[in-house]
Structures are given as structure tokens and as C-alpha cells.
CSV table of C-alpha atoms in Angstrom, one decimal:
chain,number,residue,atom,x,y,z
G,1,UNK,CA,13.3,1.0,-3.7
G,2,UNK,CA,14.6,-1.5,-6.2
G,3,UNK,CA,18.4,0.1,-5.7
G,4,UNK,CA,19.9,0.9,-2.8
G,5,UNK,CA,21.8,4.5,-3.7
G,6,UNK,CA,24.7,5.0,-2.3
G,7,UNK,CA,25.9,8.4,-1.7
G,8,UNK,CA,30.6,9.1,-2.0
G,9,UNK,CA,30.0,9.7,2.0
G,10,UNK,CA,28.7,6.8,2.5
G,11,UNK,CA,32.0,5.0,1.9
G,12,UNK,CA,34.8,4.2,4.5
G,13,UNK,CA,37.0,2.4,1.9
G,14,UNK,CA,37.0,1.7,-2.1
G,15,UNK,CA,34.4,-1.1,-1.8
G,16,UNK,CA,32.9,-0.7,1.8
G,17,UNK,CA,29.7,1.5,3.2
G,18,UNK,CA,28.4,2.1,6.4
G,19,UNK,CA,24.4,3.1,6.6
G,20,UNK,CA,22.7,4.5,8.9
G,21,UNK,CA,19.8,6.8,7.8
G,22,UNK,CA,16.5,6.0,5.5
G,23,UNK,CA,18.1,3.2,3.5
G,24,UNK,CA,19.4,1.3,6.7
G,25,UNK,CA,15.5,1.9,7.6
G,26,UNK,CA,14.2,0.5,4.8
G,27,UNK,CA,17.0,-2.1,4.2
G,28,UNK,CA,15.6,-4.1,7.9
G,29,UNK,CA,11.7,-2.9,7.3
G,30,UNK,CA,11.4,-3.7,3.8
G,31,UNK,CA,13.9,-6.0,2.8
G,32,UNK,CA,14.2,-7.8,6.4
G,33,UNK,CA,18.0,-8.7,5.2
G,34,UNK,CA,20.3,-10.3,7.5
G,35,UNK,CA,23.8,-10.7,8.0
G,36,UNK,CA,25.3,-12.6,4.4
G,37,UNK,CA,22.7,-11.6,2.6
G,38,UNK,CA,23.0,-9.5,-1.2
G,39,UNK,CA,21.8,-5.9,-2.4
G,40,UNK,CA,21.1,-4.4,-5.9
G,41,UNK,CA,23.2,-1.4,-5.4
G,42,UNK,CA,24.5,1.8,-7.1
G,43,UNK,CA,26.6,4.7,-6.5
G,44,UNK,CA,25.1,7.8,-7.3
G,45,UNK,CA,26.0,9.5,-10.8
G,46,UNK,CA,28.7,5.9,-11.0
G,47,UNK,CA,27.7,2.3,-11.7
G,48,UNK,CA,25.7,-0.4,-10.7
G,49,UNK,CA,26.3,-3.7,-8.8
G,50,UNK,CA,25.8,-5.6,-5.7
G,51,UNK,CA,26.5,-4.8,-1.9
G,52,UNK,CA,27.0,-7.8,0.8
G,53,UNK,CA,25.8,-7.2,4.3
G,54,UNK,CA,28.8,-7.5,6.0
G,55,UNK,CA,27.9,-6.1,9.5
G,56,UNK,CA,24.6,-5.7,10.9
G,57,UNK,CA,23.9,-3.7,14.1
G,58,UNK,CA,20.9,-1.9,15.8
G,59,UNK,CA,21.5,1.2,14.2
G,60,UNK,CA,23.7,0.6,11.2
G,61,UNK,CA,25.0,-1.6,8.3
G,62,UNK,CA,28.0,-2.3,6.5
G,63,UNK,CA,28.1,-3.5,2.8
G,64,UNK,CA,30.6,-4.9,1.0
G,65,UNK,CA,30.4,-3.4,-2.8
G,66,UNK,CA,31.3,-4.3,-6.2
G,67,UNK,CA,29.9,-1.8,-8.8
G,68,UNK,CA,30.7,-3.3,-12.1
G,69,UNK,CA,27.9,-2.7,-14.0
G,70,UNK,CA,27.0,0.8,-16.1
G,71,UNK,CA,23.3,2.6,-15.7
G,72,UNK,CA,20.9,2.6,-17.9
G,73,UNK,CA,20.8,4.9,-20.9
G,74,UNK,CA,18.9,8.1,-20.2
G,75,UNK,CA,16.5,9.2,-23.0
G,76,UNK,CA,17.6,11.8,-25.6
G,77,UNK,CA,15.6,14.6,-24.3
G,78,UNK,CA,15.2,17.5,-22.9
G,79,UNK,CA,11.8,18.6,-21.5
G,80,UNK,CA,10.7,22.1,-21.1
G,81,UNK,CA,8.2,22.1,-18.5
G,82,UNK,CA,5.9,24.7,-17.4
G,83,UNK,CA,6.1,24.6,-13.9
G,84,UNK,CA,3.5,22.2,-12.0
G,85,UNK,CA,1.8,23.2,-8.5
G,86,UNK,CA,3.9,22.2,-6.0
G,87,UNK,CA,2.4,18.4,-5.2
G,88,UNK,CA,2.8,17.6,-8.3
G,89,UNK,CA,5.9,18.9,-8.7
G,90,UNK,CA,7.2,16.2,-6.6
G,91,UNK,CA,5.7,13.5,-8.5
G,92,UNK,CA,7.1,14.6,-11.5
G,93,UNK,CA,10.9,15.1,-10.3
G,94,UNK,CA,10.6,11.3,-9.6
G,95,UNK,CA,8.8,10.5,-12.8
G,96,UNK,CA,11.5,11.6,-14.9
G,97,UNK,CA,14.1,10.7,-12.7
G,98,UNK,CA,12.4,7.1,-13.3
G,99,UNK,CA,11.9,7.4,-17.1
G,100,UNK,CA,15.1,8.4,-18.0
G,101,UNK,CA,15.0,12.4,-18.8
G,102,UNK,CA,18.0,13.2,-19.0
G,103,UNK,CA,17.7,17.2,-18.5
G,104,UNK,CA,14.5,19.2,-16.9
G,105,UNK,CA,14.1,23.1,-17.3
G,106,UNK,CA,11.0,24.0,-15.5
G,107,UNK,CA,10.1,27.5,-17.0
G,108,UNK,CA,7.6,30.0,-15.9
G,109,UNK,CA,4.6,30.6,-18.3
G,110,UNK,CA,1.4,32.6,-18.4
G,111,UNK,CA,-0.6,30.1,-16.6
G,112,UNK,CA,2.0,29.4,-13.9
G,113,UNK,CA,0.3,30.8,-10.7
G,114,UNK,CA,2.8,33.2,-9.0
G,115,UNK,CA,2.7,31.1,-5.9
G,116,UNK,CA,4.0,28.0,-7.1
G,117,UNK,CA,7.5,29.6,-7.5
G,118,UNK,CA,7.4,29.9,-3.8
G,119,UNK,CA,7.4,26.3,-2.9
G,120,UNK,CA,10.3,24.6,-0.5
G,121,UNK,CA,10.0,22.0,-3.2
G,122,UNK,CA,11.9,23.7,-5.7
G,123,UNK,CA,15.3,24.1,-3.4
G,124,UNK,CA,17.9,21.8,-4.4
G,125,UNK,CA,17.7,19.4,-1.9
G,126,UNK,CA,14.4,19.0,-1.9
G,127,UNK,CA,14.9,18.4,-5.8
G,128,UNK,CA,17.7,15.8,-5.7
G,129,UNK,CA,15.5,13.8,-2.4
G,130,UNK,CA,12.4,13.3,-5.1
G,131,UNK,CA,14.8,12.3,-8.3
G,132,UNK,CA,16.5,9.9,-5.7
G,133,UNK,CA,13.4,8.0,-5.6
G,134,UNK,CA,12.6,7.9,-8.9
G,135,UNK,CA,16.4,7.2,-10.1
G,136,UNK,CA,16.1,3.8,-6.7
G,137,UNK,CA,12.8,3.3,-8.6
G,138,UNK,CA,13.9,2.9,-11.9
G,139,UNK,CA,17.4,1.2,-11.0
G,140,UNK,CA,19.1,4.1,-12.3
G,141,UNK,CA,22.0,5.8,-11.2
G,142,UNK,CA,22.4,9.1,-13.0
G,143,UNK,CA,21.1,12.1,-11.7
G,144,UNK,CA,19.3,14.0,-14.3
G,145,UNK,CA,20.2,17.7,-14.7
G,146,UNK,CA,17.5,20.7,-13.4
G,147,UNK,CA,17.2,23.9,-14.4
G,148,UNK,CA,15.0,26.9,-13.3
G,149,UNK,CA,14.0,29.3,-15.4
G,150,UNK,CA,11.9,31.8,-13.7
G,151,UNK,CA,11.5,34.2,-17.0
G,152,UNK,CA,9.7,32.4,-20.1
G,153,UNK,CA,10.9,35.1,-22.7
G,154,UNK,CA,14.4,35.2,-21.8
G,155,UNK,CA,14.9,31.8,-21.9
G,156,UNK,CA,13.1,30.9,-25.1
G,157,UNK,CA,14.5,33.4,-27.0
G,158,UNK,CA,18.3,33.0,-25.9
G,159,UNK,CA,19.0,29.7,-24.7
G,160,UNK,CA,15.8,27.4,-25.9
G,161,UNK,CA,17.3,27.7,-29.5
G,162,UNK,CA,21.0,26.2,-28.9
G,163,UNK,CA,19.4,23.5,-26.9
G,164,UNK,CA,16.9,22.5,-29.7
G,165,UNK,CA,19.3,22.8,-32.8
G,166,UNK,CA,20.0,19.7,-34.2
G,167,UNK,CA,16.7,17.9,-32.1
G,168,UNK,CA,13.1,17.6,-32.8
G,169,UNK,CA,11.7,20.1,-30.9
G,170,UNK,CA,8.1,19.5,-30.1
G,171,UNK,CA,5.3,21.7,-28.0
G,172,UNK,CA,2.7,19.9,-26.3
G,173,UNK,CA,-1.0,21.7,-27.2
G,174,UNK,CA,-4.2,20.9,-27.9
G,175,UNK,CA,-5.6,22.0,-31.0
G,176,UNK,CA,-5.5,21.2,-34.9
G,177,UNK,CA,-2.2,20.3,-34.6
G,178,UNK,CA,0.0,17.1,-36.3
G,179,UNK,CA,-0.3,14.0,-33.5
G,180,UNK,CA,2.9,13.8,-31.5
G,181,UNK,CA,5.1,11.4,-33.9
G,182,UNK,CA,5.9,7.8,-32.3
G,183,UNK,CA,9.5,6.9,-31.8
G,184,UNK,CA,11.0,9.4,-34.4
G,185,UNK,CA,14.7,8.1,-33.8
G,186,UNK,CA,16.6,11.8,-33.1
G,187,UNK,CA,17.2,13.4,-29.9
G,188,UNK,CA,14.3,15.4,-29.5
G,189,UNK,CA,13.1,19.1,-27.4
G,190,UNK,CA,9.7,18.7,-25.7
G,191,UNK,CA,7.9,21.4,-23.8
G,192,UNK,CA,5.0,20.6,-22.2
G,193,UNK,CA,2.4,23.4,-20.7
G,194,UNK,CA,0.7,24.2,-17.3
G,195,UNK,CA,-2.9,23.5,-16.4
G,196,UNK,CA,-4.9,24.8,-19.1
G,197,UNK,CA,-2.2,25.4,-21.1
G,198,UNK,CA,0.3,27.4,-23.3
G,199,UNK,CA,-1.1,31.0,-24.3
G,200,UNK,CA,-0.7,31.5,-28.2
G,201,UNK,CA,2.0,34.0,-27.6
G,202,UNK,CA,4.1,31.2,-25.5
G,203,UNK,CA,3.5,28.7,-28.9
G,204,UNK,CA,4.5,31.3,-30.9
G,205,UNK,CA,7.8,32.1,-29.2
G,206,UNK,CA,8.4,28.1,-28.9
G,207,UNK,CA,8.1,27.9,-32.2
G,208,UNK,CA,10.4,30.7,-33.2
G,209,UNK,CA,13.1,28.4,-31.0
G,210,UNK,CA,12.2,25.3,-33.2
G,211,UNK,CA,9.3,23.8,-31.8
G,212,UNK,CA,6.5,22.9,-33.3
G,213,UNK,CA,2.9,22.0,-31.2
G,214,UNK,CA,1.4,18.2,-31.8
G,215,UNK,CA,-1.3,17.0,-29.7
G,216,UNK,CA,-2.3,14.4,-27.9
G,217,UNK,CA,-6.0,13.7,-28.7
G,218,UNK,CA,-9.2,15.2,-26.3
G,219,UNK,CA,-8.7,14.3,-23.4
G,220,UNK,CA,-7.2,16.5,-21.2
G,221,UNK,CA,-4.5,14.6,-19.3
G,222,UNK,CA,-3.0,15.9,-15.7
G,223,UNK,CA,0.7,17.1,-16.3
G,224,UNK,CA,2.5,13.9,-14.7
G,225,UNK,CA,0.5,11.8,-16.7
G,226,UNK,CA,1.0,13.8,-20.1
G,227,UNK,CA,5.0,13.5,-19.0
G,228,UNK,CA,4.9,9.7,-18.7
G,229,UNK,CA,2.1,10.0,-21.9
G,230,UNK,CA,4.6,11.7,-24.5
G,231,UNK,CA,7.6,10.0,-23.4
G,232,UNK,CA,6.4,6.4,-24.2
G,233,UNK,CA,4.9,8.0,-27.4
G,234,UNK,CA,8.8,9.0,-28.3
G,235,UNK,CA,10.5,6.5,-26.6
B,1,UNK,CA,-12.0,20.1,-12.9
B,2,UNK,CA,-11.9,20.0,-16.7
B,3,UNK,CA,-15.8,19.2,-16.9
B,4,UNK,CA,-18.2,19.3,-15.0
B,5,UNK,CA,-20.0,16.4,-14.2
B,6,UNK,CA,-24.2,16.0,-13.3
B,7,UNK,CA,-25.5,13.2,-11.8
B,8,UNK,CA,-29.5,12.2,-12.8
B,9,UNK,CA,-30.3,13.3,-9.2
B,10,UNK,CA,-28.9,17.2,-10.0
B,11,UNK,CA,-31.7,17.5,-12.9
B,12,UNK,CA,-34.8,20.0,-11.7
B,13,UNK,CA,-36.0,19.2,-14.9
B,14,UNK,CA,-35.0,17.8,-18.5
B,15,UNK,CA,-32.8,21.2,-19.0
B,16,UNK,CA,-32.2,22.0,-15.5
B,17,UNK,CA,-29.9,21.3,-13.2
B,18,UNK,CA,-29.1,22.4,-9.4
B,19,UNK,CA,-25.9,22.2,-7.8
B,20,UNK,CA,-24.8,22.5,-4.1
B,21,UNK,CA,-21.8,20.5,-2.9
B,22,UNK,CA,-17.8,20.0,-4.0
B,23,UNK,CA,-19.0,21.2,-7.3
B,24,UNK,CA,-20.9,24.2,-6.6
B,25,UNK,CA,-17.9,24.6,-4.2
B,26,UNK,CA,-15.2,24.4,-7.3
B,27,UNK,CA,-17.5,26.6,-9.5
B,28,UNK,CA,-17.0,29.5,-6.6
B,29,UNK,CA,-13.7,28.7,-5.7
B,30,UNK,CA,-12.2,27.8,-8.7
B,31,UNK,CA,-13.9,29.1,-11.9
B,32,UNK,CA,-15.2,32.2,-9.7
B,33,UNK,CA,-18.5,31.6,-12.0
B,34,UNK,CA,-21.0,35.0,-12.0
B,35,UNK,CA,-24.4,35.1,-13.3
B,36,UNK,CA,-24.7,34.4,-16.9
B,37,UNK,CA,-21.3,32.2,-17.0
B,38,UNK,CA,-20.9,29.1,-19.2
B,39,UNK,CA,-19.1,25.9,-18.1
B,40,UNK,CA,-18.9,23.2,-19.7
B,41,UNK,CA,-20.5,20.0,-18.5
B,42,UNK,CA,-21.6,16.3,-19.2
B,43,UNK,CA,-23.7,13.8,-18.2
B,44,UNK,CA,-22.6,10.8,-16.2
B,45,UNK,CA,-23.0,8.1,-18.8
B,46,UNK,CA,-24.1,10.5,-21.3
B,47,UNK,CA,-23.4,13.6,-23.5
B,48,UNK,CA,-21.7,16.9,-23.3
B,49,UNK,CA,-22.3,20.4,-23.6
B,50,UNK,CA,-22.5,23.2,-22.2
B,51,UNK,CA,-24.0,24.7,-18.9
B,52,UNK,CA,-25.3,28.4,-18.2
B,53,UNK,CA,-25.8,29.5,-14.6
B,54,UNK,CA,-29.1,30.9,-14.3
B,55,UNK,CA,-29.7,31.5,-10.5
B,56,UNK,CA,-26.2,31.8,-7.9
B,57,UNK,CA,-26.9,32.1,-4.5
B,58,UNK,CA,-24.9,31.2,-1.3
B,59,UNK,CA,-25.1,27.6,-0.7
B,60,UNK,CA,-26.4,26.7,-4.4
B,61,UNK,CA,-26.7,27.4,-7.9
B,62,UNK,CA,-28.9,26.7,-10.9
B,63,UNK,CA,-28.1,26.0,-14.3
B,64,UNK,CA,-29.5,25.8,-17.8
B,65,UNK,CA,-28.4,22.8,-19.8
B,66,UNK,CA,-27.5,22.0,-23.3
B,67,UNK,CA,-26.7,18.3,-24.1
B,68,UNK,CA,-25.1,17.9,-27.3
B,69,UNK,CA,-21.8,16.1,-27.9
B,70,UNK,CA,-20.9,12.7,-27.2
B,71,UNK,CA,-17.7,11.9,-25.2
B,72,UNK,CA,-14.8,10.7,-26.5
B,73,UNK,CA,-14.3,7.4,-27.4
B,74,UNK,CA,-12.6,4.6,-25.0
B,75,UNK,CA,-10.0,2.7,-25.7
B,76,UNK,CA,-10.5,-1.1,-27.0
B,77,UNK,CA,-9.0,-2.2,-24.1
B,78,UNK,CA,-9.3,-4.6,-21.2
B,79,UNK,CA,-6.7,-3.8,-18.4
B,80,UNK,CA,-6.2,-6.5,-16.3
B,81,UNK,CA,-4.4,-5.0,-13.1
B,82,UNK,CA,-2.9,-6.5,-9.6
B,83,UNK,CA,-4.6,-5.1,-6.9
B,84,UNK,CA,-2.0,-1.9,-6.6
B,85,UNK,CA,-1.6,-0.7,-2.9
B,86,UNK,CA,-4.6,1.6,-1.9
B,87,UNK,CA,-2.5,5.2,-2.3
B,88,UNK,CA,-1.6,4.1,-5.9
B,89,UNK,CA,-5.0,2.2,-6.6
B,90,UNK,CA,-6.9,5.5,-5.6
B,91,UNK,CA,-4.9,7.2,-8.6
B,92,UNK,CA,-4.9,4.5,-10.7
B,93,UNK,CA,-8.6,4.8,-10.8
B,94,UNK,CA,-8.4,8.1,-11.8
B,95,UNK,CA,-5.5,7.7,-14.2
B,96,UNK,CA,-7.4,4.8,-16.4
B,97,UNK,CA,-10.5,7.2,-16.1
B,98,UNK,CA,-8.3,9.3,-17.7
B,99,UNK,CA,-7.3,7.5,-20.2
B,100,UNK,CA,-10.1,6.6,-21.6
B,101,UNK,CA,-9.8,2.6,-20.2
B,102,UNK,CA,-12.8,0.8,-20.9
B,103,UNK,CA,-12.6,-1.9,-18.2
B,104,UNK,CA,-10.6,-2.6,-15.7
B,105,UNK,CA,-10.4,-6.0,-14.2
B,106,UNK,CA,-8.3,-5.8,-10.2
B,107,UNK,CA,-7.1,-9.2,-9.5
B,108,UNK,CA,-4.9,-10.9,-6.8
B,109,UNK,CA,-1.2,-11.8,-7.2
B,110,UNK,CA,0.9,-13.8,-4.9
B,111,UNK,CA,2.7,-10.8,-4.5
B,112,UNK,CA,-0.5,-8.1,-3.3
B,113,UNK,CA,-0.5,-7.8,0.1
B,114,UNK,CA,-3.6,-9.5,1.4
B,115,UNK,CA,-3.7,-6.7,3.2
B,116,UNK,CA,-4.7,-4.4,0.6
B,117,UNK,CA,-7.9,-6.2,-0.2
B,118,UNK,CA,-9.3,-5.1,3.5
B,119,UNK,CA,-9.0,-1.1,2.0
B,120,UNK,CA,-11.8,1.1,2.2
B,121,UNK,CA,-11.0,2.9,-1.4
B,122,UNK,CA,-12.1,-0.5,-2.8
B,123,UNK,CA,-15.8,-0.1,-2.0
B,124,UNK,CA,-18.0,1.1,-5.1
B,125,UNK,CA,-18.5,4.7,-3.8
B,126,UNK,CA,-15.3,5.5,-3.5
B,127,UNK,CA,-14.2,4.0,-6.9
B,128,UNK,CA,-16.6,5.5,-8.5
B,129,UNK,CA,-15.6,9.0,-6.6
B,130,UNK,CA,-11.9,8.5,-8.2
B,131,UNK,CA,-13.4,7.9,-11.6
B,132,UNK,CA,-15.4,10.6,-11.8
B,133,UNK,CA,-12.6,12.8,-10.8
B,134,UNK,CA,-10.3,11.2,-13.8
B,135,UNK,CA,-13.4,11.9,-16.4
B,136,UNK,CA,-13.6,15.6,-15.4
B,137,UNK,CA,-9.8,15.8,-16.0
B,138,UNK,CA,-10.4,14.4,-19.0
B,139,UNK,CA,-13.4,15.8,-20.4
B,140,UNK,CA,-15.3,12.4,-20.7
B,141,UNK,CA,-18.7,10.7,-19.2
B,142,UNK,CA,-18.4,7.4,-19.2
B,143,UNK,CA,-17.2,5.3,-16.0
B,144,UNK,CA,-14.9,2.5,-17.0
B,145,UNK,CA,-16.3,-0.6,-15.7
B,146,UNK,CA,-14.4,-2.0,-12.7
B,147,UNK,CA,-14.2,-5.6,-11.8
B,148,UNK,CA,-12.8,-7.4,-8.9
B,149,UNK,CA,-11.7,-10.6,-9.2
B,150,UNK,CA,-9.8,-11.5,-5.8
B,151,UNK,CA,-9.1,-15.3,-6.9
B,152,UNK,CA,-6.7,-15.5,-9.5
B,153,UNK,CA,-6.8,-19.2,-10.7
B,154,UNK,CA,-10.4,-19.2,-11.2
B,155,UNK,CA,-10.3,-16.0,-13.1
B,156,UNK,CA,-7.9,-16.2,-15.6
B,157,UNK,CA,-8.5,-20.1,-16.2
B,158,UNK,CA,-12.4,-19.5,-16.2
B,159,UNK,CA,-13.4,-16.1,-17.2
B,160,UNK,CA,-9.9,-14.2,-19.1
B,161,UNK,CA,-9.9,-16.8,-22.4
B,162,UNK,CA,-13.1,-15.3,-23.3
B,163,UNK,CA,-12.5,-11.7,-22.5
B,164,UNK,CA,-8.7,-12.2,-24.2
B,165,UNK,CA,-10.3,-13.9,-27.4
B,166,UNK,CA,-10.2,-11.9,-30.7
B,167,UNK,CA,-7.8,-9.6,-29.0
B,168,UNK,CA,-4.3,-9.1,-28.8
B,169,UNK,CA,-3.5,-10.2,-25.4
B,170,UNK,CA,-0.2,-9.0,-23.6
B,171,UNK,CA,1.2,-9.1,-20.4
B,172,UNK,CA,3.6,-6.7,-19.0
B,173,UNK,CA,6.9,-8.9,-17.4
B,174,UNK,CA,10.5,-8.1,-17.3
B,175,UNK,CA,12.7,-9.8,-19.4
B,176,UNK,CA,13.9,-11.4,-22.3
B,177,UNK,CA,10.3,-11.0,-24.1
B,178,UNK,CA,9.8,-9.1,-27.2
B,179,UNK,CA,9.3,-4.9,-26.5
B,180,UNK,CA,5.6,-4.2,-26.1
B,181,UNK,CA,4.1,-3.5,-29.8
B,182,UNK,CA,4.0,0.1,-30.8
B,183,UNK,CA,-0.2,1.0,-31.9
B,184,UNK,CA,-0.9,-2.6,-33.3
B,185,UNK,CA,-4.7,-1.4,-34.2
B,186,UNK,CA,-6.8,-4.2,-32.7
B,187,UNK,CA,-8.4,-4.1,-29.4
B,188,UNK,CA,-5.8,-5.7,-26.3
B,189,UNK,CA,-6.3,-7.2,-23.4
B,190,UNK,CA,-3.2,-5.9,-21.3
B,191,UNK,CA,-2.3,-7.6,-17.7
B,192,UNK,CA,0.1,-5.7,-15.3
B,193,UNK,CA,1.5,-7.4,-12.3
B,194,UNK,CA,2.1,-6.1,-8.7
B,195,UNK,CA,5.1,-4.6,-7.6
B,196,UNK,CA,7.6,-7.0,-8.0
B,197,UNK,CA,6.0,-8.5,-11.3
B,198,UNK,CA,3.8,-11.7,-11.4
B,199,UNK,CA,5.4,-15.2,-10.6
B,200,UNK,CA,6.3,-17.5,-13.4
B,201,UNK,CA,3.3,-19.7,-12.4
B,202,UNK,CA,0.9,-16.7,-12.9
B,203,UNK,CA,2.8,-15.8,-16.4
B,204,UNK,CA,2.0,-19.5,-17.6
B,205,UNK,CA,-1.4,-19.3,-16.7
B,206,UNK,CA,-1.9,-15.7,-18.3
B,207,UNK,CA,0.1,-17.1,-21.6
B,208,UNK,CA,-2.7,-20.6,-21.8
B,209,UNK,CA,-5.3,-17.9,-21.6
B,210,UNK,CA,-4.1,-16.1,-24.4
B,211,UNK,CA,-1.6,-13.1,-23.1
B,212,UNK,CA,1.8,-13.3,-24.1
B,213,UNK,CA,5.1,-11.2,-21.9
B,214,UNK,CA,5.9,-8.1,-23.4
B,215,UNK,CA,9.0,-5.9,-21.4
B,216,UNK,CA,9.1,-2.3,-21.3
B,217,UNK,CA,13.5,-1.7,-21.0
B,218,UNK,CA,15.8,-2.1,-18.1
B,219,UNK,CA,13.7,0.9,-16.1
B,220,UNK,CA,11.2,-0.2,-12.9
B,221,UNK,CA,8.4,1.6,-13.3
B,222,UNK,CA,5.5,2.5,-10.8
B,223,UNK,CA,2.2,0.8,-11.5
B,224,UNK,CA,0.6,4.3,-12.2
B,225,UNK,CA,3.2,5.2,-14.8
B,226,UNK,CA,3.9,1.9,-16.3
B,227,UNK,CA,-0.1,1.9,-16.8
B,228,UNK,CA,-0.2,5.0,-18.4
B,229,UNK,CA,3.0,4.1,-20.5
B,230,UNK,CA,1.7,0.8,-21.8
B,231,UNK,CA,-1.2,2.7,-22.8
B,232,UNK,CA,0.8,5.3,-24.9
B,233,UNK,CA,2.5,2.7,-26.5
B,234,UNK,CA,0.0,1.0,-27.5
B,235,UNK,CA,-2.8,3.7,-28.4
């Protein structure tokens, strides 16, 4: 945690918080901070500044806060992402909480096994707990925005197109493709595939919405790696 | 399991290979390989090809091998990396196997728990177990070579200058350092701190053996992504 996220509940006047859950947890285990001492803080989907310890009991702090400082810039993306099995679904909600994407629609696809749609991972909560970490992580503030899309053709054809006018839109696939470009300088559409893959039918329908596959070289990278991968490629 | 991987001790003879644990296992479970199936395989240290099964009974199978292709090539890279706590150092290992890392150098930091030197996922079996599993993701045969180095000063004073030399030598830090270079086409030597980043002693001592600080943006990354970020960047 290299920000302690605040959430509006948290707060008991403009510029004070009590905590008592996780944080407080981590704020004595990890950070051992006393009475006096200073935070990295940030108010969830607000700015960024520092917290003062200003009361310190057995089971709960309060923090004097000035938030004076904005959030990083998020990347100019949207990633299209066929949905991973559920452990690594986790990982990659924090991922790209931590690198910046600023919108997520995981979409079903051939390869997608059934069950994966069934996981607790996917309910909302359990979504905003893993982008928490990444956004603490990252020193970021801003939530990025998730969508499900549980039907591929649907989506592709009547929403994937307004999203990637005006963007590079890019599909993820191994094969004779162009290389992914390197820091191309536009807002770009990136959809990346599940285990084994995109089936041709899927590329063809991306590319009907305006994206158009690159690759990545041979070796076969697992999807959170690919995600970070691609990103520093564009980014 | 992208590729399967034989050991020296699975070949019956020049072309022949018998299988019986995790990967007989994953052929069943996974592939749900019958009689006359191909898989793809390699050699540990060797080439690749392709694999037909021959014999499938219970507890073990036999299979015909064809050795042909050589794996892809590694990256001209020397990662010098901060021991990494053991969750992440288990999937680091598999992430620079990945990647295609050619060596990887662990060293100490003032700020790596001494305690993560006592765990168990640093003894050579189990490295090499992680390894293997991040060359079958990636479809390659060849084990990265793994050092361990758990004295800093004597390292990088002693040993680094001549590993660094001819190369372009970088070190990840935050701050106001140039951006890490974008595919410079040389081979790197590329030292990552622990969490927390290396201490401005260490940084001097990196920099008089030839590294010089590079920062990635305003965003905290995870030693398994930022290591698989600096890659992309610069490969």
C-alpha cells in the first residue's frame, strides 16, 4: 500500500477521518506509525495529499487531511478483454487499476470456459476490492470504469465501434500479423484474447469494429503478463 | 501448458520418450490426449518439435519424438533483481522464463527482508520447477541462468563492471531521471530494486559500475509487472 485510500464514509468533517478496518490494520502492522506522524493519502475518485495521525487508539485512528494534489493521468485506453479464469482475474483488476487503464470490458469469447462467468470475483464488490489495491499500489486515485459483456457479437457489432472511432484500435493475436506499434501517440482500442486465443471469426468481427491484430512475437505470454506487455509497448 | 517439456531421464531411447507424472497428468486432464494425438514438445536445453503418443495406459504414456526447431531466441539481457518476497519471487521466476530473460542475477538490498533469504522457493529445484513452468507458457527450452548474489557490495563493486561492460546498463529508480529508453538495440544490463526502491548508496554504487537511473512515471509498480514492463520497453 503506497496510499492510504480513503473512502467519503470515512470522513467525520471536511479534512478529518476515522479508521478502523484493513487500513487501520495495516497502518500499525506495516507502517508502525505513531501519534504525529504523516500519510500519503487519497480520496477515492478525488485527489491526493497527506493525512496526520491525529488520534491513535486500540482499535482506530484519526487523520487529519489535506488533499491538494490531482491523480495521475490514466492511459488513453480502452482494453477489451476476453475474460480470464477467475485467479487471474483478480490479478488483472489490480494490474490495470495500477497501470492506469482507464476503462475494462471484459467480453465473452469462444475460448472463454462457461464457468468462468460464474465466479464471486466478477460481483461488484469484489471488483472495486482488487482495483483498490492496484489503484493504493500505483498511488492512484481514480477508479477505472468495468464493464461486462457476457455476449461477444452483440457487443462488437453495436457498441465496440463507437468506442474505437476516432482510436487505434488494435487486436492482440499471434500470427503474420504487423508487431504491435510502440508509443503511437492517439488514444488507442486494445483487445486482448483468452488462453489460446481469438478464433478467426472473433478477429474478423474485431476487425469489422476497427481493429486490426499485431502480435507480440513467439512466445506465448500468460494474459496478465500480455496486459502489462502491450501496455508499456503503447505507453 | 503451452509445451511440453522432456527431461534427458524421460528418453527410452533417442526418439522415445515415457511420461508418468504432472505431465502425463496435464496430457489426460488437460489436452484429453487419445492414441495417435500430437503435442507439441521440446527438449530442456534443446530443440522443439513435435510429439506423437504411441502407447496410453493408466498411470503412463509413450511417445514418439521429432526434434526439429530451435527455441526462440533470449533476450540480450542481464536482469539484475532484489531478492522479491518469496510469493512474488516464485512468479517472477516464471515471468523472466517467460520472457525470454537470459540471466537473472537475485541480490540483497537494504530494503529485502533478511527474512526472505531463509525461503524454501530459493533452493535450485524449486527454481528450476518455476522456470520450467514459464518456458512451457512460453513455448521455449532454455532455463535462464539464475544467480544469487546475497552480498551486495562485493557484487556489484567486484563482479557487475564486467557483466555491465559493452552494455547499456540501467537501473530502475524513481525520480527525476531520464524515462527508461524505448528498444535501444544493444544488449542491457537492467537492475530493479526491492519494494521501496534501492537507497541512494546502492544507486551510487550501481552508477560506478556502469548502470545509470532510469524512471518509469508517477505509477508504483509491483516487481512482477514493473519487470515485465521494463522488458517491453526495452525489447
Amino acid at each position: 500500500m503506497n496510499l492510504l485510500l480513503l473512502e467519503t464514509a470515512d470522513f467525520t468533517a471536511p479534512d478529518k477521518v476515522v479508521l478502523r478496518d484493513r487500513r487501520f490494520t495495516h497502518m500499525q502492522a506495516v507502517h508502525r506509525v505513531e501519534l504525529g506522524d504523516s500519510l500519503r493519502v487519497g480520496k477515492v475518485d478525488g485527489l491526493m495529499g497527506r493525512a496526520q495521525v491525529t488520534r491513535l487508539e486500540d482499535h482506530e485512528a484519526e487523520l487529519a487531511v489535506v488533499l491538494d494534489q490531482p491523480p495521475p493521468a490514466k492511459l488513453p485506453l480502452t482494453l477489451v478483454l476476453a475474460l480470464p479464469r477467475p485467479k487471474m482475474l483478480r490479478r488483472v483488476f489490480q494490474t490495470i487499476a495500477t497501470m492506469g487503464v482507464a476503462k475494462l470490458v471484459l467480453v465473452n469469447s469462444y475460448r472463454v470456459e462457461k464457468s468462468f462467468w460464474q465466479t464471486p470475483f466478477l460481483e461488484p464488490a469484489a471488483i472495486r476490492e482488487q482495483l483498490i489495491l492496484g489503484l493504493e499500489q500505483a498511488r492512484d486515485t481514480q477508479l477505472p470504469e468495468v464493464l461486462i459483456e457476457k455476449r461477444f457479437k452483440p457487443f462488437v457489432e453495436d457498441r465496440l465501434p463507437a468506442v474505437s472511432a476516432g482510436t487505434l484500435g488494435l487486436v492482440g493475436h499471434p500470427g503474420d500479423y504487423p508487431p504491435c506499434p510502440r508509443h503511437p501517440e492517439q488514444p488507442v482500442t486494445l483487445a486482448i484474447g483468452p488462453e489460446g486465443g481469438w478464433i478467426p471469426y472473433e478477429v474478423d468481427l474485431l476487425g469489422l469494429a476497427g481493429l486490426q491484430p499485431v502480435q507480440l512475437g513467439e512466445r506465448i505470454l500468460r494474459v496478465e503478463t500480455a496486459v502489462a506487455v502491450l501496455l508499456a509497448r503503447l505507453f
